[in-house]
Amino acid sequence: MSTQSATERSVYITTTIPYVNARPHLGHALEFVQADVLARHCRRRGDHVRFQTGTDDNSLKNVIAANAAGLGVREFVDANAAAFVALAGPLSLSVDDVICTSSDPRHRVGVERLWHACAAAGDLYRAHYQGRYCVGCEQFYADAELIGGQCPEHDAEPQLVSEENWFFRLSRYAGQLHDEITSGRLRIEPPGRRKEVLAFIEGGLADFSISRSTQRAHGWGIPVPGDPSQVIYVWWDALGNYVTALGYGTGADDLTRWWTAASRRVHLLGKGVLRFHAVYWPAMLLSAGLALPTDILVHDHLTVDGAKISKSAGNGIDPAALAAEYGTDALRWWLLRDVPRTGDADFTRERLVARANDELANGIGNLVHRVVAMIHRYRDGRVPDLHSRAGEDSSRTRAADSAGLDASCRDAQGRVASALADGDFRLATGPVWQIADEANRYLSRIRPWDLARAESAGDREAGHLLDRVLTTALGACEVLAGELEPFLPDAAARIGAQCASNGDGYLVRPVPLFSRLPEPE
Ligand SMILES: [Zn+2]
């Protein structure tokens, strides 16, 4: 019996909520799949998990994109939001909750409560502001941050904005934020990103503007409570989603269970939005008297065919189309297995296909297929029962020693857990792949087909050994199915079905688990 209450083992996992000014691209899929792996991994070890995603609707860039498309903002935002929500199917995401910030009734009341809480703490004030604003980034830039007068992300000249805005007293929280991060209470992984945040805080934190004139926002967004001339800055609004979805504004019990009393509050995000999540958001929470996230896991960016993903480059590959073309397993495997923890990764169809063919079709698929096929060929599909065998102690038995494979199976769970705790998804796939690799080597070394031939020639001991080898290999496939589940849930289910004997101890006929993908032209 567990001595911990359910609340103590609750884990809340979020992705960032993408702008819906365009359709989803592969970079979104990376973050969704990483978060899904973590959610499935935690559920598998018995945690209560809430995995949440959503869409950032209240952005000026959504308004501009809708105008350019000749559509109403509502219609445009809803259509793109639906495309993001629909990714759960083709990517096999185990999402528990989705919040769309312009239409979800939980959101606006929660953002308003957050505003009031920070105002009550004395952290909001009105001031005149002039600065250069990039709509693409939805943020102000200091002149020193611009490159040749242009936004470093968008190669476009930010707009000069001069207006009266509401400000948040970020400067007040520098010391506290620094403590939270250096103490490890707020973990930022990988370490290079933690250093980056600490250096930013040490450089001095300036208060930041948290509202826009309603006119400049084209009337789209959440009005500032008590000041209809202003709408709330889209980042303030968007960051709030992590608690508004838990009922911060509606009074649901979820906030206690999944935020205040949760054992982990984990945000996954890309390096481009680190400052918002590791500085602005925790400061807002401190001001409002709420708990901070426990883990911020940061991924780098993907490029496609060597180029940064962007609408203008026209390389924003639709992940749903990619999953339809190559399969969900192949797409997830590339995102998890090829993308390093640090450094940008380049996607090409060739790489996806090579990885899937080498490791899924040839490696894992071939292993499971030949083990199940041998049990059918040599044992009529019945899983050998080792208990009926007498003890064996010959040199041949020792040669069939499976210590390396046994160790891979035994250690996988711990090694996966430790890699995932650091947000290193590629490292976490290693122990899983190692089971398949070791099992294939084991079969090549032991050569069960030779044992079967010797058994047919009357060598009873070879038959006993064959039983042991088949049982060991089948056991490894079952462990593989379990460990693979967070990464490739669909493939894991197929492997599990192949390895599970029905009541009378027989396996189903082997079927190919992965089809070999054709080389891209
Ligand atoms: Zn920009």
Coordinates of C-alpha atoms and ligand atoms in Angstrom, one line a residue:
M1 CA 0.0 0.0 0.0
S2 CA 1.3 3.4 -0.9
T3 CA 2.0 5.8 1.9
Q4 CA 1.6 8.8 -0.4
S5 CA -1.7 10.4 -1.2
A6 CA -2.7 10.7 -4.9
T7 CA -2.1 14.5 -4.6
E8 CA 1.5 13.9 -3.6
R9 CA 2.2 12.0 -6.8
S10 CA 0.5 14.3 -9.2
V11 CA 2.5 15.5 -12.1
Y12 CA 1.4 18.4 -14.3
I13 CA 3.0 18.6 -17.7
T14 CA 2.5 21.4 -20.2
T15 CA 3.6 22.4 -23.7
T16 CA 3.7 26.0 -24.7
I17 CA 0.6 27.2 -26.5
P18 CA 1.5 28.0 -30.1
Y19 CA 0.3 31.1 -31.9
V20 CA -2.4 30.2 -34.4
N21 CA -1.3 32.6 -37.1
A22 CA -0.5 29.6 -39.3
R23 CA -0.9 25.8 -39.4
P24 CA 1.3 23.6 -37.2
H25 CA 4.8 22.7 -38.3
L26 CA 7.4 20.1 -37.3
G27 CA 8.8 22.2 -34.5
H28 CA 5.4 22.1 -32.8
A29 CA 5.3 18.3 -33.2
L30 CA 8.7 18.0 -31.5
E31 CA 7.5 19.7 -28.3
F32 CA 4.1 17.8 -28.3
V33 CA 5.8 14.5 -28.7
Q34 CA 8.4 15.2 -26.0
A35 CA 5.7 16.2 -23.6
D36 CA 3.7 13.1 -24.5
V37 CA 6.7 10.8 -23.8
L38 CA 7.1 12.4 -20.4
A39 CA 3.4 12.1 -19.6
R40 CA 3.3 8.4 -20.6
H41 CA 6.5 7.6 -18.8
C42 CA 5.1 9.2 -15.5
R43 CA 1.8 7.3 -15.9
R44 CA 3.6 4.1 -16.5
R45 CA 5.5 4.4 -13.2
G46 CA 2.2 5.1 -11.3
D47 CA 2.0 8.9 -11.2
H48 CA -1.2 10.7 -11.7
V49 CA -0.6 12.9 -14.7
R50 CA -2.3 15.8 -16.4
F51 CA -0.9 16.6 -19.8
Q52 CA -2.0 19.9 -21.1
T53 CA -1.6 21.8 -24.3
G54 CA -3.5 24.7 -26.0
T55 CA -3.5 27.6 -28.4
D56 CA -2.4 31.2 -28.0
D57 CA -5.2 33.0 -29.7
N58 CA -5.0 36.6 -28.4
S59 CA -2.0 37.7 -30.5
L60 CA -1.8 40.7 -32.7
K61 CA 0.0 38.5 -35.3
N62 CA -3.1 36.3 -35.5
V63 CA -5.1 39.4 -36.3
I64 CA -2.7 40.5 -39.0
A65 CA -2.6 37.0 -40.5
A66 CA -6.4 36.8 -40.5
N67 CA -6.6 40.2 -42.3
A68 CA -4.0 39.0 -44.9
A69 CA -6.0 35.8 -45.5
G70 CA -9.2 37.9 -45.9
L71 CA -10.9 36.1 -43.1
G72 CA -12.5 37.2 -39.8
V73 CA -10.2 36.8 -36.8
R74 CA -12.6 34.5 -35.0
E75 CA -13.0 32.2 -38.0
F76 CA -9.3 32.2 -38.8
V77 CA -8.2 31.6 -35.2
D78 CA -10.7 28.8 -34.7
A79 CA -9.7 27.0 -38.0
N80 CA -6.0 27.0 -37.1
A81 CA -6.6 26.1 -33.5
A82 CA -8.6 23.1 -34.7
A83 CA -5.6 22.0 -36.8
F84 CA -3.4 22.1 -33.7
V85 CA -5.9 20.2 -31.5
A86 CA -6.3 17.6 -34.3
L87 CA -2.6 16.7 -34.2
A88 CA -3.3 14.5 -31.2
G89 CA -4.5 11.8 -33.6
P90 CA -1.7 11.6 -36.1
L91 CA 1.0 12.1 -33.4
S92 CA -0.7 9.7 -30.9
L93 CA -0.7 12.3 -28.1
S94 CA -2.3 11.3 -24.8
V95 CA -3.5 14.9 -24.1
D96 CA -5.7 15.3 -21.1
D97 CA -6.7 18.9 -21.6
V98 CA -6.6 21.7 -24.2
I99 CA -7.1 25.4 -23.6
C100 CA -7.8 27.8 -26.5
T101 CA -7.3 31.2 -24.9
S102 CA -9.8 33.2 -26.9
S103 CA -12.7 30.8 -26.6
D104 CA -12.3 28.8 -23.4
P105 CA -14.5 30.2 -20.6
R106 CA -11.9 29.3 -18.0
H107 CA -9.2 31.6 -19.4
R108 CA -10.4 35.2 -19.3
V109 CA -11.6 35.0 -15.7
G110 CA -8.3 33.5 -14.7
V111 CA -6.2 36.1 -16.4
E112 CA -8.3 38.8 -14.8
R113 CA -7.8 37.2 -11.4
L114 CA -4.1 37.1 -12.0
W115 CA -4.1 40.7 -12.9
H116 CA -6.0 41.7 -9.8
A117 CA -3.6 39.5 -7.6
C118 CA -0.5 41.3 -9.0
A119 CA -2.2 44.7 -8.7
A120 CA -3.1 43.9 -5.0
A121 CA 0.6 43.1 -4.4
G122 CA 1.5 46.6 -5.7
D123 CA 3.2 45.3 -8.8
L124 CA 1.2 47.0 -11.5
Y125 CA 1.5 50.7 -12.5
R126 CA 0.8 52.9 -15.5
A127 CA 3.7 54.7 -17.3
H128 CA 4.6 56.2 -20.6
Y129 CA 6.6 53.9 -22.8
Q130 CA 8.5 54.2 -26.1
G131 CA 10.2 51.2 -27.7
R132 CA 10.6 49.1 -30.8
Y133 CA 8.0 46.3 -31.0
C134 CA 8.3 43.2 -33.2
V135 CA 4.9 41.8 -33.9
G136 CA 6.4 38.5 -35.0
C137 CA 7.9 38.0 -31.6
E138 CA 5.2 40.0 -29.8
Q139 CA 7.8 41.7 -27.7
F140 CA 9.7 45.0 -27.3
Y141 CA 13.4 45.1 -28.1
A142 CA 16.1 47.3 -26.7
D143 CA 18.2 49.0 -29.4
A144 CA 21.2 47.0 -28.4
E145 CA 19.3 43.7 -29.0
L146 CA 18.6 44.6 -32.7
I147 CA 20.9 43.6 -35.5
G148 CA 21.3 46.5 -37.9
G149 CA 18.1 47.9 -36.6
Q150 CA 16.3 44.6 -37.3
C151 CA 14.7 41.9 -35.1
P152 CA 17.2 39.1 -34.6
E153 CA 14.5 36.5 -35.1
H154 CA 12.6 38.0 -38.0
D155 CA 15.0 40.1 -40.0
A156 CA 12.3 42.8 -40.0
E157 CA 12.4 46.3 -38.6
P158 CA 10.4 46.6 -35.4
Q159 CA 7.7 49.2 -35.2
L160 CA 8.4 52.3 -33.0
V161 CA 5.6 52.4 -30.4
S162 CA 5.0 55.3 -28.0
E163 CA 2.1 55.0 -25.7
E164 CA 0.9 54.9 -22.1
N165 CA 0.9 51.3 -20.8
W166 CA 0.5 49.2 -17.7
F167 CA 3.8 47.9 -16.3
F168 CA 4.7 44.9 -14.1
R169 CA 7.3 45.5 -11.4
L170 CA 9.7 42.7 -12.5
S171 CA 12.7 44.4 -11.0
R172 CA 11.3 43.6 -7.5
Y173 CA 11.7 39.9 -8.1
A174 CA 15.3 39.5 -9.3
G175 CA 16.8 38.3 -6.0
Q176 CA 14.0 35.8 -5.3
L177 CA 14.1 34.4 -8.9
H178 CA 17.8 34.0 -8.7
D179 CA 17.5 32.1 -5.4
E180 CA 14.7 29.8 -6.7
I181 CA 16.9 28.9 -9.7
T182 CA 20.3 28.5 -7.9
S183 CA 18.7 26.4 -5.1
G184 CA 17.3 24.0 -7.7
R185 CA 13.7 24.6 -6.5
L186 CA 13.1 25.8 -10.0
R187 CA 15.1 23.5 -12.3
I188 CA 16.0 24.7 -15.7
E189 CA 17.4 22.0 -18.1
P190 CA 19.8 21.7 -19.8
P191 CA 22.4 23.5 -17.7
G192 CA 23.4 25.9 -20.5
R193 CA 19.9 27.4 -20.4
R194 CA 20.0 27.8 -16.6
K195 CA 23.2 29.7 -17.0
E196 CA 21.6 31.9 -19.7
V197 CA 18.7 32.8 -17.4
L198 CA 20.9 33.5 -14.4
A199 CA 23.1 35.8 -16.5
F200 CA 20.0 37.6 -17.7
I201 CA 18.8 38.1 -14.1
E202 CA 22.3 39.2 -13.0
G203 CA 22.3 41.8 -15.8
G204 CA 19.4 43.5 -14.1
L205 CA 15.7 43.1 -14.6
A206 CA 13.7 46.0 -16.0
D207 CA 9.9 46.3 -15.4
F208 CA 8.0 45.3 -18.5
S209 CA 4.9 46.6 -20.3
I210 CA 1.9 44.3 -19.9
S211 CA -0.7 46.1 -21.9
R212 CA -1.3 47.6 -25.3
S213 CA -3.6 50.2 -26.5
T214 CA -6.9 48.6 -27.6
Q215 CA -6.6 50.4 -30.8
R216 CA -3.1 49.0 -31.6
A217 CA -4.5 45.5 -30.7
H218 CA -7.3 46.0 -33.2
G219 CA -9.7 45.4 -30.3
W220 CA -8.6 41.7 -30.1
G221 CA -7.5 40.3 -26.7
I222 CA -8.6 40.5 -23.1
P223 CA -9.3 44.1 -21.8
V224 CA -7.4 45.4 -18.8
P225 CA -9.7 45.1 -15.8
G226 CA -11.1 48.6 -15.2
D227 CA -9.2 50.2 -18.2
P228 CA -11.0 49.4 -21.5
S229 CA -8.5 51.6 -23.4
Q230 CA -5.9 48.8 -23.0
V231 CA -5.8 45.1 -23.6
I232 CA -3.6 42.7 -21.7
Y233 CA -0.2 41.9 -23.3
V234 CA -0.6 38.7 -25.1
W235 CA 2.3 37.0 -23.3
W236 CA 0.8 37.9 -19.9
D237 CA -2.4 36.4 -21.1
A238 CA -0.8 33.3 -22.6
L239 CA 1.5 32.4 -19.7
G240 CA -1.6 32.5 -17.5
N241 CA -3.0 29.5 -19.3
Y242 CA -0.9 27.1 -17.1
V243 CA -3.1 28.0 -14.2
T244 CA -6.3 29.3 -15.8
A245 CA -6.9 25.8 -17.3
L246 CA -6.7 24.5 -13.7
G247 CA -9.6 26.7 -12.6
Y248 CA -7.6 29.6 -11.1
G249 CA -10.4 32.0 -12.2
T250 CA -13.3 29.5 -11.8
G251 CA -12.5 28.1 -8.5
A252 CA -12.2 24.5 -9.5
D253 CA -10.3 22.1 -7.2
D254 CA -7.9 21.3 -10.0
L255 CA -5.6 24.1 -9.1
T256 CA -4.8 22.6 -5.7
R257 CA -4.3 19.1 -7.1
W258 CA -2.3 19.9 -10.2
W259 CA -0.6 23.1 -9.2
T260 CA -0.3 24.0 -5.6
A261 CA 0.1 20.4 -4.2
A262 CA 1.5 18.7 -7.3
S263 CA 4.8 17.0 -6.9
R264 CA 6.1 18.3 -10.2
R265 CA 4.9 21.2 -12.4
V266 CA 6.7 20.7 -15.7
H267 CA 6.8 23.2 -18.6
L268 CA 8.3 22.1 -21.9
L269 CA 9.3 24.9 -24.2
G270 CA 11.7 26.0 -27.0
K271 CA 14.7 28.2 -26.4
G272 CA 13.1 31.2 -28.1
V273 CA 10.6 31.7 -25.3
L274 CA 12.9 30.8 -22.4
R275 CA 12.9 34.3 -20.9
F276 CA 9.2 34.5 -20.8
H277 CA 8.9 31.2 -18.9
A278 CA 11.9 31.3 -16.7
V279 CA 11.8 35.0 -15.7
Y280 CA 8.5 36.7 -16.4
W281 CA 6.2 33.8 -15.6
P282 CA 7.8 32.9 -12.2
A283 CA 7.8 36.6 -11.2
M284 CA 4.1 36.8 -12.0
L285 CA 3.5 33.7 -9.9
L286 CA 5.6 35.1 -7.0
S287 CA 3.6 38.4 -7.2
A288 CA 0.3 36.5 -7.2
G289 CA 1.3 34.3 -4.3
L290 CA 1.3 31.1 -6.3
A291 CA 3.7 28.2 -6.5
L292 CA 6.4 28.2 -9.1
P293 CA 7.0 25.5 -11.8
T294 CA 9.4 22.8 -10.6
D295 CA 10.9 22.0 -14.0
I296 CA 11.5 24.0 -17.2
L297 CA 12.7 21.7 -19.9
V298 CA 14.1 23.5 -22.9
H299 CA 14.5 22.2 -26.4
D300 CA 16.4 23.8 -29.3
H301 CA 15.0 24.3 -32.7
L302 CA 14.5 22.2 -35.8
T303 CA 15.6 23.2 -39.3
V304 CA 14.2 21.6 -42.4
D305 CA 16.6 20.7 -45.2
G306 CA 19.2 23.0 -43.6
A307 CA 16.9 26.1 -43.3
K308 CA 15.1 27.6 -40.4
I309 CA 11.4 26.8 -40.4
S310 CA 9.4 29.8 -41.4
K311 CA 6.3 30.7 -43.4
S312 CA 8.3 32.7 -45.9
A313 CA 10.7 29.8 -46.5
G314 CA 7.7 27.6 -47.3
N315 CA 9.3 24.7 -45.4
G316 CA 6.8 24.5 -42.6
I317 CA 6.1 20.8 -43.1
D318 CA 2.7 19.7 -41.8
P319 CA 3.3 17.0 -39.2
A320 CA -0.1 15.4 -39.8
A321 CA 0.8 15.0 -43.5
L322 CA 4.2 13.5 -42.5
A323 CA 2.6 11.0 -40.2
A324 CA 0.2 10.0 -42.9
E325 CA 3.0 9.5 -45.4
Y326 CA 5.5 7.7 -43.1
G327 CA 3.5 6.6 -40.1
T328 CA 3.2 7.9 -36.6
D329 CA 5.9 5.6 -35.3
A330 CA 8.5 6.6 -37.8
L331 CA 7.8 10.3 -37.3
R332 CA 7.9 10.1 -33.5
W333 CA 11.1 7.9 -33.6
W334 CA 12.9 10.5 -35.7
L335 CA 11.9 13.3 -33.4
L336 CA 13.0 11.5 -30.3
R337 CA 15.9 9.5 -31.6
D338 CA 17.7 12.0 -33.9
V339 CA 17.1 15.3 -32.2
P340 CA 19.8 16.1 -29.7
R341 CA 19.2 17.7 -26.3
T342 CA 21.3 20.8 -27.3
G343 CA 22.0 22.1 -30.8
D344 CA 19.6 22.5 -33.6
A345 CA 18.6 19.4 -35.5
D346 CA 18.1 19.2 -39.2
F347 CA 15.1 17.3 -40.6
T348 CA 15.2 15.6 -43.9
R349 CA 13.0 12.9 -45.3
E350 CA 16.1 10.8 -45.9
R351 CA 17.0 10.9 -42.3
L352 CA 13.6 9.9 -41.1
V353 CA 13.4 7.0 -43.5
A354 CA 16.9 5.8 -42.7
R355 CA 16.3 5.8 -39.0
A356 CA 12.9 4.0 -39.3
N357 CA 14.3 1.4 -41.7
D358 CA 17.5 0.7 -39.7
E359 CA 16.0 0.6 -36.2
L360 CA 12.3 0.0 -36.5
A361 CA 11.9 -2.3 -39.5
N362 CA 15.3 -4.0 -39.3
G363 CA 16.1 -3.7 -35.7
I364 CA 13.0 -4.0 -33.5
G365 CA 10.6 -5.3 -36.1
N366 CA 12.9 -8.0 -37.3
L367 CA 13.7 -9.1 -33.7
V368 CA 10.1 -9.5 -32.7
H369 CA 9.1 -11.1 -35.9
R370 CA 11.8 -13.7 -35.9
V371 CA 11.3 -14.6 -32.2
V372 CA 7.6 -15.2 -32.7
A373 CA 8.2 -17.0 -36.0
M374 CA 10.7 -19.4 -34.4
I375 CA 8.3 -20.2 -31.6
H376 CA 5.8 -21.1 -34.3
R377 CA 8.3 -23.0 -36.4
Y378 CA 10.0 -25.0 -33.6
R379 CA 7.3 -25.1 -30.9
D380 CA 4.0 -24.8 -32.9
G381 CA 3.4 -21.4 -31.5
R382 CA 3.4 -22.5 -27.9
V383 CA 5.6 -20.6 -25.4
P384 CA 8.1 -23.1 -23.9
D385 CA 7.5 -24.0 -20.3
L386 CA 10.9 -24.0 -18.6
H387 CA 9.6 -25.3 -15.3
S388 CA 9.1 -28.8 -16.8
R389 CA 12.8 -29.0 -17.7
A390 CA 15.5 -30.6 -15.5
G391 CA 18.4 -28.4 -14.5
E392 CA 21.1 -28.1 -17.2
D393 CA 24.8 -27.5 -16.5
S394 CA 26.8 -28.1 -19.6
S395 CA 29.3 -25.9 -21.5
R396 CA 26.6 -25.4 -24.1
T397 CA 24.2 -23.9 -21.5
R398 CA 27.0 -21.5 -20.4
A399 CA 27.5 -20.5 -24.0
A400 CA 23.8 -19.6 -24.0
D401 CA 24.4 -17.1 -21.2
S402 CA 22.2 -14.1 -21.6
A403 CA 23.8 -11.9 -19.0
G404 CA 24.3 -8.9 -21.3
L405 CA 20.7 -9.0 -22.6
D406 CA 19.4 -9.6 -19.0
A407 CA 21.3 -6.5 -17.8
S408 CA 19.9 -4.4 -20.7
C409 CA 16.4 -5.4 -19.8
R410 CA 16.9 -4.9 -16.1
D411 CA 18.6 -1.5 -16.3
A412 CA 16.5 0.1 -19.0
Q413 CA 13.8 1.5 -16.7
G414 CA 16.2 3.3 -14.4
R415 CA 18.3 4.7 -17.3
V416 CA 15.2 5.9 -19.1
A417 CA 13.9 7.6 -16.0
S418 CA 17.1 9.4 -15.3
A419 CA 17.5 10.7 -18.9
L420 CA 13.8 11.9 -18.9
A421 CA 14.2 13.7 -15.6
D422 CA 16.8 15.9 -17.3
G423 CA 14.7 16.3 -20.4
D424 CA 17.1 14.4 -22.6
F425 CA 14.8 12.5 -24.9
R426 CA 17.4 11.2 -27.2
L427 CA 19.5 9.8 -24.4
A428 CA 16.3 8.1 -23.0
T429 CA 15.8 6.2 -26.3
G430 CA 19.2 4.6 -25.9
P431 CA 18.4 1.9 -23.3
V432 CA 15.3 1.0 -25.2
W433 CA 17.1 0.5 -28.4
Q434 CA 19.8 -1.4 -26.6
I435 CA 17.4 -4.1 -25.6
A436 CA 16.5 -4.8 -29.2
D437 CA 20.2 -4.6 -30.3
E438 CA 21.4 -6.9 -27.5
A439 CA 18.6 -9.4 -28.2
N440 CA 19.4 -9.5 -31.9
R441 CA 23.1 -10.1 -31.1
Y442 CA 22.1 -12.8 -28.6
L443 CA 20.2 -14.7 -31.3
S444 CA 23.0 -14.3 -33.8
R445 CA 25.5 -15.6 -31.3
I446 CA 23.4 -18.6 -30.0
R447 CA 22.0 -19.5 -33.4
P448 CA 18.7 -21.1 -32.3
W449 CA 18.2 -22.5 -35.8
D450 CA 21.3 -24.7 -35.2
L451 CA 19.9 -25.9 -31.9
A452 CA 16.6 -26.8 -33.7
R453 CA 18.5 -28.8 -36.3
A454 CA 20.4 -30.7 -33.6
E455 CA 17.2 -31.3 -31.7
S456 CA 15.6 -32.9 -34.8
A457 CA 18.7 -35.1 -35.1
G458 CA 17.9 -36.4 -31.6
D459 CA 19.9 -34.1 -29.4
R460 CA 17.5 -33.6 -26.4
E461 CA 19.8 -31.3 -24.6
A462 CA 19.8 -28.9 -27.6
G463 CA 16.0 -28.9 -27.4
H464 CA 16.1 -27.9 -23.8
L465 CA 18.6 -25.1 -24.7
L466 CA 16.4 -24.0 -27.5
D467 CA 13.5 -23.6 -25.1
R468 CA 15.6 -21.4 -22.9
V469 CA 16.8 -19.2 -25.7
L470 CA 13.3 -18.7 -27.1
T471 CA 11.9 -17.9 -23.7
T472 CA 14.7 -15.4 -23.0
A473 CA 14.3 -13.7 -26.4
L474 CA 10.5 -13.5 -26.0
G475 CA 10.9 -12.1 -22.5
A476 CA 13.2 -9.4 -23.9
C477 CA 10.6 -8.5 -26.5
E478 CA 8.0 -8.1 -23.7
V479 CA 10.3 -5.8 -21.7
L480 CA 11.0 -3.9 -25.0
A481 CA 7.3 -3.4 -25.6
G482 CA 6.9 -2.0 -22.1
E483 CA 9.9 0.4 -22.3
L484 CA 9.0 1.5 -25.8
E485 CA 5.4 2.5 -24.8
P486 CA 6.1 6.1 -23.8
F487 CA 8.1 6.7 -27.0
L488 CA 6.1 4.7 -29.6
P489 CA 2.8 3.7 -28.0
D490 CA 1.3 2.3 -31.2
A491 CA 4.3 0.1 -32.0
A492 CA 4.5 -1.0 -28.3
A493 CA 0.9 -2.2 -28.4
R494 CA 1.5 -4.2 -31.6
I495 CA 4.6 -5.8 -30.1
G496 CA 2.8 -6.6 -26.9
A497 CA 0.0 -8.3 -28.8
Q498 CA 2.6 -10.4 -30.7
C499 CA 4.3 -11.5 -27.5
A500 CA 1.2 -12.2 -25.3
S501 CA 0.1 -15.8 -25.2
N502 CA -3.6 -16.5 -24.9
G503 CA -4.9 -18.7 -22.1
D504 CA -3.5 -21.9 -23.5
G505 CA 0.0 -20.5 -23.9
Y506 CA 0.0 -20.0 -27.7
L507 CA 1.2 -16.9 -29.6
V508 CA -0.7 -15.4 -32.5
R509 CA 0.9 -15.8 -36.0
P510 CA 3.7 -13.3 -36.6
V511 CA 2.8 -10.2 -38.7
P512 CA 5.3 -7.6 -39.9
L513 CA 5.3 -4.8 -37.3
F514 CA 6.8 -2.0 -39.5
S515 CA 6.8 -1.8 -43.2
R516 CA 10.1 -0.8 -44.8
L517 CA 9.8 2.8 -46.1
P518 CA 10.8 3.6 -49.6
E519 CA 13.7 6.0 -50.0
P520 CA 12.6 9.5 -50.8
E521 CA 13.1 10.5 -54.5
Ligands
ZN1 ZN 10.7 39.4 -34.2

